[in-house]
mmCIF file of C-alpha atoms in Angstrom:
data_model
loop_
_atom_site.group_PDB
_atom_site.id
_atom_site.type_symbol
_atom_site.label_atom_id
_atom_site.label_comp_id
_atom_site.label_asym_id
_atom_site.label_seq_id
_atom_site.Cartn_x
_atom_site.Cartn_y
_atom_site.Cartn_z
ATOM 1 C CA MET A 35 -0.009 -0.026 0.010
ATOM 2 C CA GLY A 36 2.928 2.301 0.550
ATOM 3 C CA VAL A 37 4.290 2.019 -2.998
ATOM 4 C CA PRO A 38 3.564 5.085 -5.103
ATOM 5 C CA ASP A 39 1.193 4.352 -8.012
ATOM 6 C CA PRO A 40 3.158 5.239 -11.164
ATOM 7 C CA ALA A 41 -0.077 5.790 -13.118
ATOM 8 C CA ASP A 42 -1.151 8.389 -10.534
ATOM 9 C CA ALA A 43 2.278 10.019 -10.629
ATOM 10 C CA GLU A 44 2.098 10.357 -14.410
ATOM 11 C CA LEU A 45 -1.466 11.715 -14.285
ATOM 12 C CA VAL A 46 -0.335 14.256 -11.642
ATOM 13 C CA ARG A 47 2.557 15.329 -13.760
ATOM 14 C CA ARG A 48 0.361 15.941 -16.772
ATOM 15 C CA ALA A 49 -2.310 17.626 -14.737
ATOM 16 C CA ARG A 50 0.225 19.892 -13.042
ATOM 17 C CA ASN A 51 1.199 21.113 -16.495
ATOM 18 C CA GLY A 52 -2.365 21.983 -17.182
ATOM 19 C CA GLU A 53 -3.922 18.894 -18.661
ATOM 20 C CA LYS A 54 -7.442 18.781 -17.288
ATOM 21 C CA VAL A 55 -8.175 15.506 -19.018
ATOM 22 C CA ALA A 56 -5.439 13.904 -16.872
ATOM 23 C CA PHE A 57 -6.958 15.366 -13.735
ATOM 24 C CA GLU A 58 -10.423 14.025 -14.745
ATOM 25 C CA GLU A 59 -8.828 10.652 -14.910
ATOM 26 C CA ILE A 60 -7.610 11.171 -11.337
ATOM 27 C CA VAL A 61 -11.189 12.067 -10.391
ATOM 28 C CA ARG A 62 -12.450 8.829 -11.885
ATOM 29 C CA ARG A 63 -9.776 6.736 -10.276
ATOM 30 C CA HIS A 64 -10.197 8.126 -6.783
ATOM 31 C CA GLY A 65 -13.707 9.636 -6.744
ATOM 32 C CA PRO A 66 -15.574 6.417 -5.811
ATOM 33 C CA ALA A 67 -13.527 5.766 -2.724
ATOM 34 C CA MET A 68 -13.617 9.457 -1.714
ATOM 35 C CA TYR A 69 -17.390 9.547 -2.162
ATOM 36 C CA ARG A 70 -17.785 6.387 -0.111
ATOM 37 C CA PHE A 71 -15.705 7.797 2.679
ATOM 38 C CA GLY A 72 -17.609 11.085 2.608
ATOM 39 C CA LEU A 73 -20.929 9.331 2.674
ATOM 40 C CA ARG A 74 -20.003 7.169 5.607
ATOM 41 C CA MET A 75 -18.833 10.296 7.460
ATOM 42 C CA LEU A 76 -21.751 12.605 6.570
ATOM 43 C CA ARG A 77 -24.662 10.302 5.518
ATOM 44 C CA ASP A 78 -25.992 13.141 3.511
ATOM 45 C CA GLU A 79 -25.690 12.765 -0.286
ATOM 46 C CA HIS A 80 -25.917 16.459 -1.008
ATOM 47 C CA ALA A 81 -23.349 17.410 1.596
ATOM 48 C CA VAL A 82 -21.043 14.679 0.305
ATOM 49 C CA ARG A 83 -21.367 15.853 -3.276
ATOM 50 C CA ASP A 84 -20.429 19.355 -2.154
ATOM 51 C CA CYS A 85 -17.504 18.230 -0.104
ATOM 52 C CA VAL A 86 -16.153 15.913 -2.837
ATOM 53 C CA GLN A 87 -16.571 18.547 -5.558
ATOM 54 C CA GLU A 88 -14.786 21.128 -3.415
ATOM 55 C CA ALA A 89 -12.050 18.701 -2.506
ATOM 56 C CA PHE A 90 -11.265 17.957 -6.149
ATOM 57 C CA ALA A 91 -11.509 21.592 -7.119
ATOM 58 C CA SER A 92 -9.076 22.468 -4.261
ATOM 59 C CA ALA A 93 -6.776 19.747 -5.381
ATOM 60 C CA TRP A 94 -6.722 21.034 -8.976
ATOM 61 C CA GLU A 95 -6.022 24.603 -7.762
ATOM 62 C CA ALA A 96 -3.290 23.449 -5.446
ATOM 63 C CA LEU A 97 -1.745 20.846 -7.719
ATOM 64 C CA ASP A 98 1.463 22.793 -8.241
ATOM 65 C CA GLN A 99 2.036 22.535 -4.474
ATOM 66 C CA TYR A 100 1.768 18.790 -4.409
ATOM 67 C CA ARG A 101 5.257 17.424 -4.437
ATOM 68 C CA GLY A 102 4.534 13.757 -4.259
ATOM 69 C CA ASP A 103 5.569 13.262 -0.609
ATOM 70 C CA ALA A 104 2.322 11.418 0.043
ATOM 71 C CA ALA A 105 0.456 9.121 -2.383
ATOM 72 C CA VAL A 106 -2.100 10.899 -4.508
ATOM 73 C CA LYS A 107 -4.865 9.042 -2.797
ATOM 74 C CA THR A 108 -3.578 10.072 0.617
ATOM 75 C CA TRP A 109 -3.302 13.682 -0.482
ATOM 76 C CA LEU A 110 -6.792 13.741 -1.926
ATOM 77 C CA PHE A 111 -8.274 12.040 1.170
ATOM 78 C CA SER A 112 -6.475 14.627 3.341
ATOM 79 C CA ILE A 113 -8.175 17.460 1.458
ATOM 80 C CA LEU A 114 -11.577 15.657 1.634
ATOM 81 C CA ALA A 115 -11.165 14.906 5.347
ATOM 82 C CA ASN A 116 -10.585 18.640 5.959
ATOM 83 C CA LYS A 117 -13.741 19.492 3.967
ATOM 84 C CA VAL A 118 -15.712 16.962 5.951
ATOM 85 C CA ARG A 119 -14.426 18.283 9.289
ATOM 86 C CA ARG A 120 -15.247 21.837 8.293
ATOM 87 C CA TYR A 121 -18.685 20.844 7.187
ATOM 88 C CA LEU A 122 -19.413 19.046 10.454
ATOM 89 C CA ARG A 123 -18.017 21.965 12.479
ATOM 90 C CA SER A 124 -20.196 24.333 10.579
ATOM 91 C CA GLN A 125 -23.168 22.194 11.310
ATOM 92 C CA ALA A 126 -22.223 22.077 14.984
ATOM 93 C CA ARG A 127 -21.890 25.807 15.118
ATOM 94 C CA SER A 128 -25.508 26.176 14.050
ATOM 95 C CA VAL A 129 -26.563 24.326 17.232
ATOM 96 C CA PRO A 130 -26.830 26.770 20.164
ATOM 97 C CA THR A 131 -25.010 24.631 22.711
ATOM 98 C CA GLU A 132 -21.355 23.695 23.031
ATOM 99 C CA ILE A 133 -20.700 20.468 21.150
ATOM 100 C CA ASP A 134 -17.680 18.173 21.382
ATOM 101 C CA GLU A 135 -16.492 17.166 17.965
ATOM 102 C CA GLY A 136 -16.296 13.624 19.317
ATOM 103 C CA VAL A 137 -20.036 13.340 19.549
ATOM 104 C CA ILE A 138 -21.154 15.170 16.403
ATOM 105 C CA HIS A 139 -23.828 13.137 14.758
ATOM 106 C CA SER A 140 -24.288 13.129 11.016
ATOM 107 C CA PRO A 141 -27.424 14.211 9.283
ATOM 108 C CA ALA A 142 -29.750 11.687 7.706
ATOM 109 C CA GLN A 143 -28.532 9.800 4.634
ATOM 110 C CA HIS A 144 -30.052 10.105 1.231
ATOM 111 C CA GLU A 145 -33.596 8.702 1.570
ATOM 112 C CA PRO A 146 -33.686 5.920 -1.147
ATOM 113 C CA GLU A 147 -30.589 4.323 0.274
ATOM 114 C CA ARG A 148 -31.898 4.748 3.735
ATOM 115 C CA ARG A 149 -35.010 2.868 2.858
ATOM 116 C CA ALA A 150 -33.132 0.148 1.010
ATOM 117 C CA ILE A 151 -31.030 -0.809 4.044
ATOM 118 C CA ALA A 152 -33.676 -0.259 6.709
ATOM 119 C CA GLY A 153 -33.801 -3.215 9.082
ATOM 120 C CA THR A 154 -30.541 -4.670 7.841
ATOM 121 C CA MET A 155 -27.213 -5.097 9.571
ATOM 122 C CA MET A 156 -26.008 -2.224 7.390
ATOM 123 C CA ALA A 157 -28.570 0.074 8.966
ATOM 124 C CA ALA A 158 -27.354 -1.041 12.421
ATOM 125 C CA LEU A 159 -23.719 -0.515 11.350
ATOM 126 C CA GLU A 160 -24.502 3.003 10.092
ATOM 127 C CA GLU A 161 -26.191 3.869 13.363
ATOM 128 C CA ALA A 162 -23.266 2.372 15.240
ATOM 129 C CA LEU A 163 -20.727 4.343 13.144
ATOM 130 C CA ASP A 164 -22.702 7.503 13.707
ATOM 131 C CA GLU A 165 -22.347 6.991 17.453
ATOM 132 C CA LEU A 166 -18.553 6.724 17.264
ATOM 133 C CA PRO A 167 -16.409 9.813 17.843
ATOM 134 C CA LEU A 168 -15.504 11.428 14.601
ATOM 135 C CA ALA A 169 -11.798 10.395 14.595
ATOM 136 C CA GLN A 170 -12.627 6.772 15.437
ATOM 137 C CA ARG A 171 -15.219 6.676 12.683
ATOM 138 C CA ALA A 172 -12.827 8.145 10.098
ATOM 139 C CA CYS A 173 -9.890 5.927 11.089
ATOM 140 C CA TRP A 174 -12.014 2.714 11.081
ATOM 141 C CA ILE A 175 -13.461 3.503 7.614
ATOM 142 C CA LEU A 176 -10.073 4.383 6.132
ATOM 143 C CA TYR A 177 -8.487 1.350 7.544
ATOM 144 C CA GLU A 178 -11.102 -1.447 7.331
ATOM 145 C CA VAL A 179 -13.146 -0.196 4.301
ATOM 146 C CA GLU A 180 -10.557 1.647 2.221
ATOM 147 C CA GLY A 181 -7.565 -0.483 3.227
ATOM 148 C CA LEU A 182 -5.212 2.380 3.931
ATOM 149 C CA SER A 183 -2.184 1.932 6.174
ATOM 150 C CA TYR A 184 -1.861 3.502 9.647
ATOM 151 C CA ARG A 185 0.717 5.830 8.250
ATOM 152 C CA ARG A 186 -1.452 7.092 5.457
ATOM 153 C CA ILE A 187 -4.355 7.502 7.794
ATOM 154 C CA ALA A 188 -2.145 9.476 10.118
ATOM 155 C CA GLN A 189 -1.290 11.849 7.237
ATOM 156 C CA ILE A 190 -4.938 12.188 6.319
ATOM 157 C CA GLN A 191 -6.188 12.747 9.798
ATOM 158 C CA GLY A 192 -3.348 14.821 11.172
ATOM 159 C CA MET A 193 -2.782 12.260 13.952
ATOM 160 C CA SER A 194 0.126 10.136 15.044
ATOM 161 C CA VAL A 195 0.351 6.564 13.905
ATOM 162 C CA ASP A 196 -0.125 5.397 17.496
ATOM 163 C CA ALA A 197 -3.225 7.523 17.838
ATOM 164 C CA VAL A 198 -4.635 6.042 14.613
ATOM 165 C CA ARG A 199 -3.993 2.538 15.823
ATOM 166 C CA GLY A 200 -5.691 3.301 19.111
ATOM 167 C CA ALA A 201 -8.652 4.889 17.372
ATOM 168 C CA ILE A 202 -9.184 1.855 15.195
ATOM 169 C CA TYR A 203 -8.881 -0.422 18.176
ATOM 170 C CA ARG A 204 -11.504 1.562 20.138
ATOM 171 C CA ALA A 205 -13.752 1.792 17.098
ATOM 172 C CA ARG A 206 -13.713 -1.985 16.715
ATOM 173 C CA GLN A 207 -14.632 -2.404 20.316
ATOM 174 C CA GLY A 208 -17.510 0.059 20.010
ATOM 175 C CA LEU A 209 -18.814 -1.461 16.845
ATOM 176 C CA GLU A 210 -18.561 -5.016 18.098
ATOM 177 C CA ARG A 211 -20.538 -3.991 21.156
ATOM 178 C CA ARG A 212 -23.277 -2.192 19.171
ATOM 179 C CA LEU A 213 -23.559 -4.946 16.566
ATOM 180 C CA GLU A 214 -23.660 -7.835 19.019
ATOM 181 C CA ALA A 215 -27.176 -8.787 17.892
ATOM 182 C CA TRP A 216 -25.956 -9.417 14.364
ATOM 183 C CA ARG A 217 -23.244 -11.847 15.266
ATOM 184 C CA MET B 90 -7.386 -12.132 25.197
ATOM 185 C CA GLU B 91 -7.879 -8.425 24.649
ATOM 186 C CA MET B 92 -5.931 -6.770 21.854
ATOM 187 C CA SER B 93 -3.484 -4.104 22.851
ATOM 188 C CA PRO B 94 -3.555 -0.901 20.788
ATOM 189 C CA GLU B 95 0.165 -0.552 21.301
ATOM 190 C CA ARG B 96 0.986 -3.147 18.684
ATOM 191 C CA ASP B 97 -0.355 -4.013 15.263
ATOM 192 C CA LEU B 98 -4.028 -4.838 15.274
ATOM 193 C CA GLY B 99 -4.947 -8.285 14.056
ATOM 194 C CA PRO B 100 -7.594 -8.925 11.459
ATOM 195 C CA PRO B 101 -11.082 -7.817 12.317
ATOM 196 C CA SER B 102 -13.741 -10.214 13.530
ATOM 197 C CA ASP B 103 -15.813 -11.964 10.914
ATOM 198 C CA LEU B 104 -18.710 -9.659 11.821
ATOM 199 C CA LEU B 105 -16.805 -6.458 11.170
ATOM 200 C CA ALA B 106 -14.991 -7.876 8.133
ATOM 201 C CA ARG B 107 -18.404 -8.640 6.665
ATOM 202 C CA ALA B 108 -19.745 -5.184 7.628
ATOM 203 C CA ALA B 109 -16.711 -3.466 5.991
ATOM 204 C CA GLY B 110 -17.175 -5.552 2.886
ATOM 205 C CA GLU B 111 -20.827 -4.527 2.621
ATOM 206 C CA LEU B 112 -19.893 -0.898 3.045
ATOM 207 C CA ARG B 113 -17.490 -1.148 0.180
ATOM 208 C CA GLN B 114 -20.317 -2.299 -2.092
ATOM 209 C CA LEU B 115 -23.044 0.007 -0.935
ATOM 210 C CA THR B 116 -22.333 3.415 -2.327
ATOM 211 C CA ASP B 117 -21.256 2.938 -5.938
ATOM 212 C CA ASP B 118 -24.638 4.154 -7.174
ATOM 213 C CA GLY B 119 -24.147 7.346 -5.186
ATOM 214 C CA TRP B 120 -20.882 8.017 -6.943
ATOM 215 C CA VAL B 121 -22.475 7.459 -10.329
ATOM 216 C CA ARG B 122 -24.979 10.170 -9.454
ATOM 217 C CA ALA B 123 -22.279 12.487 -8.223
ATOM 218 C CA GLU B 124 -19.545 11.966 -10.779
ATOM 219 C CA GLN B 125 -20.704 14.369 -13.518
ATOM 220 C CA GLY B 126 -21.276 17.126 -10.967
ATOM 221 C CA VAL B 127 -17.736 16.684 -9.655
ATOM 222 C CA LEU B 128 -16.308 16.780 -13.185
ATOM 223 C CA ASP B 129 -18.298 19.901 -13.986
ATOM 224 C CA ARG B 130 -17.018 21.574 -10.819
ATOM 225 C CA VAL B 131 -13.395 20.658 -11.702
ATOM 226 C CA ALA B 132 -13.897 22.005 -15.233
ATOM 227 C CA ARG B 133 -14.887 25.401 -13.687
ATOM 228 C CA ALA B 134 -11.931 25.404 -11.283
ATOM 229 C CA LEU B 135 -9.162 27.786 -12.159
ATOM 230 C CA ARG B 136 -5.598 27.508 -11.182
ATOM 231 C CA SER B 137 -3.991 30.897 -10.884
ATOM 232 C CA ALA B 138 -1.201 31.377 -13.319
ATOM 233 C CA ARG B 139 0.497 34.384 -14.842
ATOM 234 C CA PRO B 140 2.554 34.686 -17.958
ATOM 235 C CA VAL B 141 6.301 34.936 -17.577
ATOM 236 C CA ARG B 142 8.260 36.516 -20.446
ATOM 237 C CA GLY B 143 10.948 34.382 -22.007
ATOM 238 C CA ARG B 144 13.131 34.838 -25.121
ATOM 239 C CA HIS B 145 14.253 32.719 -28.060
ATOM 240 C CA GLU B 146 15.757 33.464 -31.522
ATOM 241 C CA GLY B 147 12.389 34.589 -32.866
ATOM 242 C CA GLY B 148 11.662 37.064 -30.108
ATOM 243 C CA ASP B 149 9.767 36.966 -26.833
ATOM 244 C CA PHE B 150 7.446 34.235 -25.687
ATOM 245 C CA PHE B 151 5.278 33.707 -22.635
ATOM 246 C CA LEU B 152 5.462 30.720 -20.347
ATOM 247 C CA SER B 153 2.790 29.934 -17.739
ATOM 248 C CA SER B 154 3.960 30.470 -14.268
ATOM 249 C CA THR B 155 2.459 27.071 -13.462
ATOM 250 C CA VAL B 156 4.876 25.423 -15.881
ATOM 251 C CA LEU B 157 7.803 27.454 -14.668
ATOM 252 C CA CYS B 158 7.081 26.536 -11.086
ATOM 253 C CA ALA B 159 6.913 22.884 -12.003
ATOM 254 C CA GLN B 160 10.252 22.971 -13.805
ATOM 255 C CA VAL B 161 11.937 24.756 -10.891
ATOM 256 C CA GLY B 162 10.396 22.305 -8.380
ATOM 257 C CA THR B 163 11.469 19.312 -10.412
ATOM 258 C CA ARG B 164 15.043 20.599 -10.649
ATOM 259 C CA VAL B 165 15.288 21.336 -6.972
ATOM 260 C CA ASP B 166 13.904 17.882 -6.130
ATOM 261 C CA LEU B 167 16.977 16.397 -7.736
ATOM 262 C CA ILE B 168 19.162 17.787 -4.963
ATOM 263 C CA PRO B 169 19.828 14.973 -2.444
ATOM 264 C CA GLY B 170 18.044 15.581 0.841
ATOM 265 C CA VAL B 171 15.827 18.329 -0.490
ATOM 266 C CA ARG B 172 12.121 18.373 -1.281
ATOM 267 C CA ALA B 173 10.524 21.394 -2.933
ATOM 268 C CA SER B 174 7.191 22.067 -1.236
ATOM 269 C CA SER B 175 6.169 25.018 -3.282
ATOM 270 C CA VAL B 176 7.473 27.503 -5.806
ATOM 271 C CA ARG B 177 6.179 31.038 -6.072
ATOM 272 C CA ILE B 178 6.884 33.313 -9.023
ATOM 273 C CA VAL B 179 6.714 37.043 -9.103
ATOM 274 C CA THR B 180 6.878 39.093 -12.260
ATOM 275 C CA ASP B 181 7.225 42.781 -12.937
ATOM 276 C CA ASP B 182 4.846 45.055 -14.792
ATOM 277 C CA VAL B 183 5.950 43.746 -18.193
ATOM 278 C CA ASP B 184 5.980 40.122 -17.187
ATOM 279 C CA HIS B 185 9.682 39.673 -16.655
ATOM 280 C CA LEU B 186 10.660 37.237 -13.928
ATOM 281 C CA ASP B 187 11.305 39.345 -10.828
ATOM 282 C CA ALA B 188 11.534 36.830 -7.973
ATOM 283 C CA VAL B 189 11.264 33.175 -7.161
ATOM 284 C CA THR B 190 10.368 32.018 -3.671
ATOM 285 C CA LEU B 191 11.191 28.350 -3.109
ATOM 286 C CA THR B 192 9.844 26.593 -0.051
ATOM 287 C CA VAL B 193 11.680 23.330 0.787
ATOM 288 C CA SER B 194 12.041 20.766 3.471
ATOM 289 C CA VAL B 195 15.430 19.229 4.037
ATOM 290 C CA ALA B 196 16.630 15.839 5.314
ATOM 291 C CA TYR B 197 17.585 15.671 8.982
ATOM 292 C CA GLY B 198 21.300 16.170 9.379
ATOM 293 C CA GLN B 199 21.774 18.247 6.224
ATOM 294 C CA ALA B 200 23.637 21.575 6.489
ATOM 295 C CA ILE B 201 20.794 23.890 5.838
ATOM 296 C CA ALA B 202 22.925 26.828 4.645
ATOM 297 C CA ASP B 203 24.597 24.655 2.023
ATOM 298 C CA VAL B 204 21.355 23.101 0.928
ATOM 299 C CA GLY B 205 19.715 26.538 0.648
ATOM 300 C CA SER B 206 22.566 27.883 -1.430
ATOM 301 C CA ARG B 207 22.415 24.879 -3.799
ATOM 302 C CA ALA B 208 18.632 25.158 -4.031
ATOM 303 C CA ARG B 209 18.990 28.839 -5.064
ATOM 304 C CA GLY B 210 21.426 27.918 -7.734
ATOM 305 C CA GLU B 211 19.335 25.135 -9.132
ATOM 306 C CA ALA B 212 16.198 27.222 -9.106
ATOM 307 C CA ALA B 213 17.990 29.991 -11.039
ATOM 308 C CA ALA B 214 19.360 27.424 -13.479
ATOM 309 C CA ALA B 215 15.975 25.891 -14.088
ATOM 310 C CA ALA B 216 14.450 29.314 -14.758
ATOM 311 C CA THR B 217 17.313 30.152 -17.103
ATOM 312 C CA ALA B 218 16.684 26.950 -19.087
ATOM 313 C CA ALA B 219 12.932 27.515 -19.214
ATOM 314 C CA LEU B 220 12.963 31.190 -20.104
ATOM 315 C CA GLY B 221 15.995 31.364 -22.357
ATOM 316 C CA VAL B 222 17.337 34.373 -20.467
ATOM 317 C CA GLN B 223 20.095 34.279 -17.878
ATOM 318 C CA VAL B 224 18.542 34.327 -14.399
ATOM 319 C CA ARG B 225 21.191 35.553 -12.029
ATOM 320 C CA THR B 226 20.601 35.567 -8.326
ATOM 321 C CA ASP B 227 22.009 39.098 -8.045
ATOM 322 C CA GLN B 228 19.376 40.358 -10.498
ATOM 323 C CA VAL B 229 16.356 38.134 -9.779
ATOM 324 C CA THR B 230 15.559 37.526 -6.155
ATOM 325 C CA VAL B 231 15.622 33.814 -5.417
ATOM 326 C CA ASP B 232 14.529 33.269 -1.813
ATOM 327 C CA VAL B 233 14.717 29.862 -0.211
ATOM 328 C CA LEU B 234 12.548 29.170 2.772
ATOM 329 C CA VAL B 235 13.369 25.968 4.727
ATOM 330 C CA GLU B 236 10.023 25.178 6.363
ATOM 331 C CA ASP B 237 10.568 21.652 7.617
ATOM 332 C CA VAL B 238 12.998 18.849 8.273
ATOM 333 C CA PHE B 239 12.218 15.278 7.353
ATOM 334 C CA VAL B 240 13.692 11.934 8.127
ATOM 335 C CA ASP B 241 15.199 10.401 5.055
ATOM 336 C CA GLU B 242 13.016 7.316 4.631
ATOM 337 C CA ALA B 243 15.639 5.596 2.459
ATOM 338 C CA ARG B 244 17.780 5.408 5.628
ATOM 339 C CA ASP B 245 15.107 5.228 8.356
ATOM 340 C CA ASP B 246 11.632 3.977 7.638
ATOM 341 C CA GLY B 247 10.625 3.302 11.211
ATOM 342 C CA GLY B 248 9.410 6.707 12.258
ATOM 343 C CA ALA B 249 5.832 7.707 12.736
ATOM 344 C CA ASP B 250 4.388 10.779 11.006
ATOM 345 C CA ASP B 251 2.734 13.401 13.119
ATOM 346 C CA ALA B 252 1.380 15.603 10.404
ATOM 347 C CA GLY B 253 -0.340 18.663 11.769
ATOM 348 C CA GLU B 254 -4.016 19.403 11.046
ATOM 349 C CA ASP B 255 -4.811 22.210 8.772
#
C-alpha cells in the first residue's frame, strides 16, 4: 500500500502542466472511494457531493504545491477529510450549545438508500458508526473499508500513527458492542 | 485475550469484516449520481497562473508560471536531501521574472545553509533553461525558505508521522 502508483504520478505530472483531461482521470480513479468515505462520514448525499466537488476543485487549484511526498490518494483524502471536518463543524456551530467534535452526529442519509437498508445489519452498522467519535469513525473507515495503512491515515487525519491505531482499536470495540445482535 | 492498541491490530472479527465488505459495495450508485457534478466543478476550477516573459531566437514568448514553477520544483527535487514544497513566481509590470520563492524541506542532518545555497542555484538554473534568459541571483531575487525537516526514509523507515491538522 505504501508504494507510489506510477499511473497516478504520471497523471499528476500531466495535470500539473495544465492537462485537465489527466486530472479528470484522477477524479475517476479516486472519486468512488472518496465519495464512499464522505458518505460514511456525513450520511447526506448532497453534503457529500459538495465536499467531494470542493475537494477535487481544491486539489486542482493546489496541484502545483503537491510534491509527491504522499500518495495521491492520501493527499486527496487529506483534502476531503478537511472539507468533511469543516462541514461538520459548521453544522455544529449552528446548534446553540457547546458540542464536542467527538459526539457530532451526521445528518440523515439520502432517503432511497436509507429505505433500502432499513432493518438490515447495514442500517445497524451505520447507526453504530454514527455513534462513534469522529476520529474513530474516520480511522475505522479508512483502515477497514478503504484499506489504507496506519501511516497514510495518520497523514490524512493529522494524527500520530499510535493515535490512529488506538482509534481503530476503540472503534472496533465500540462497533462489536453495538452490533452484538448481528453476530 | 484483549488486543493491545500498542501493537499491530490483528484482522477484524468476521462480523466487522463482513460489515466493512458490505460498506465497500453500498455506495457505488451514489458516486455514479455524483460523478458528473464533480467533473463539472473541476472544469470550472481555475488554477491561478500568470505569464512569464521568455526569449528565443524569434523574439519573446510567454510561459505559464504554473509550468515554470513545475520545472523549478522538479530541478530542486533532484538535490539529495531536499524536497521542494512550493514554488512562487513574481513578475514585474511587463511580465519579466522578478522573484522566485522556493519553499523546501530538508533531510535531517543536512547543512541547511549549504542546501539553501544549492537550491537557489538550481532554481535559477531551471528558470534560465525555461525562459531562455540568464537568471542571475544578483538580479532576480531567489529566496529559499526551509520550512521543515524530514527523516530520510531511504535510511530510516521506522518513524511515525505526526502531520499537523490544517
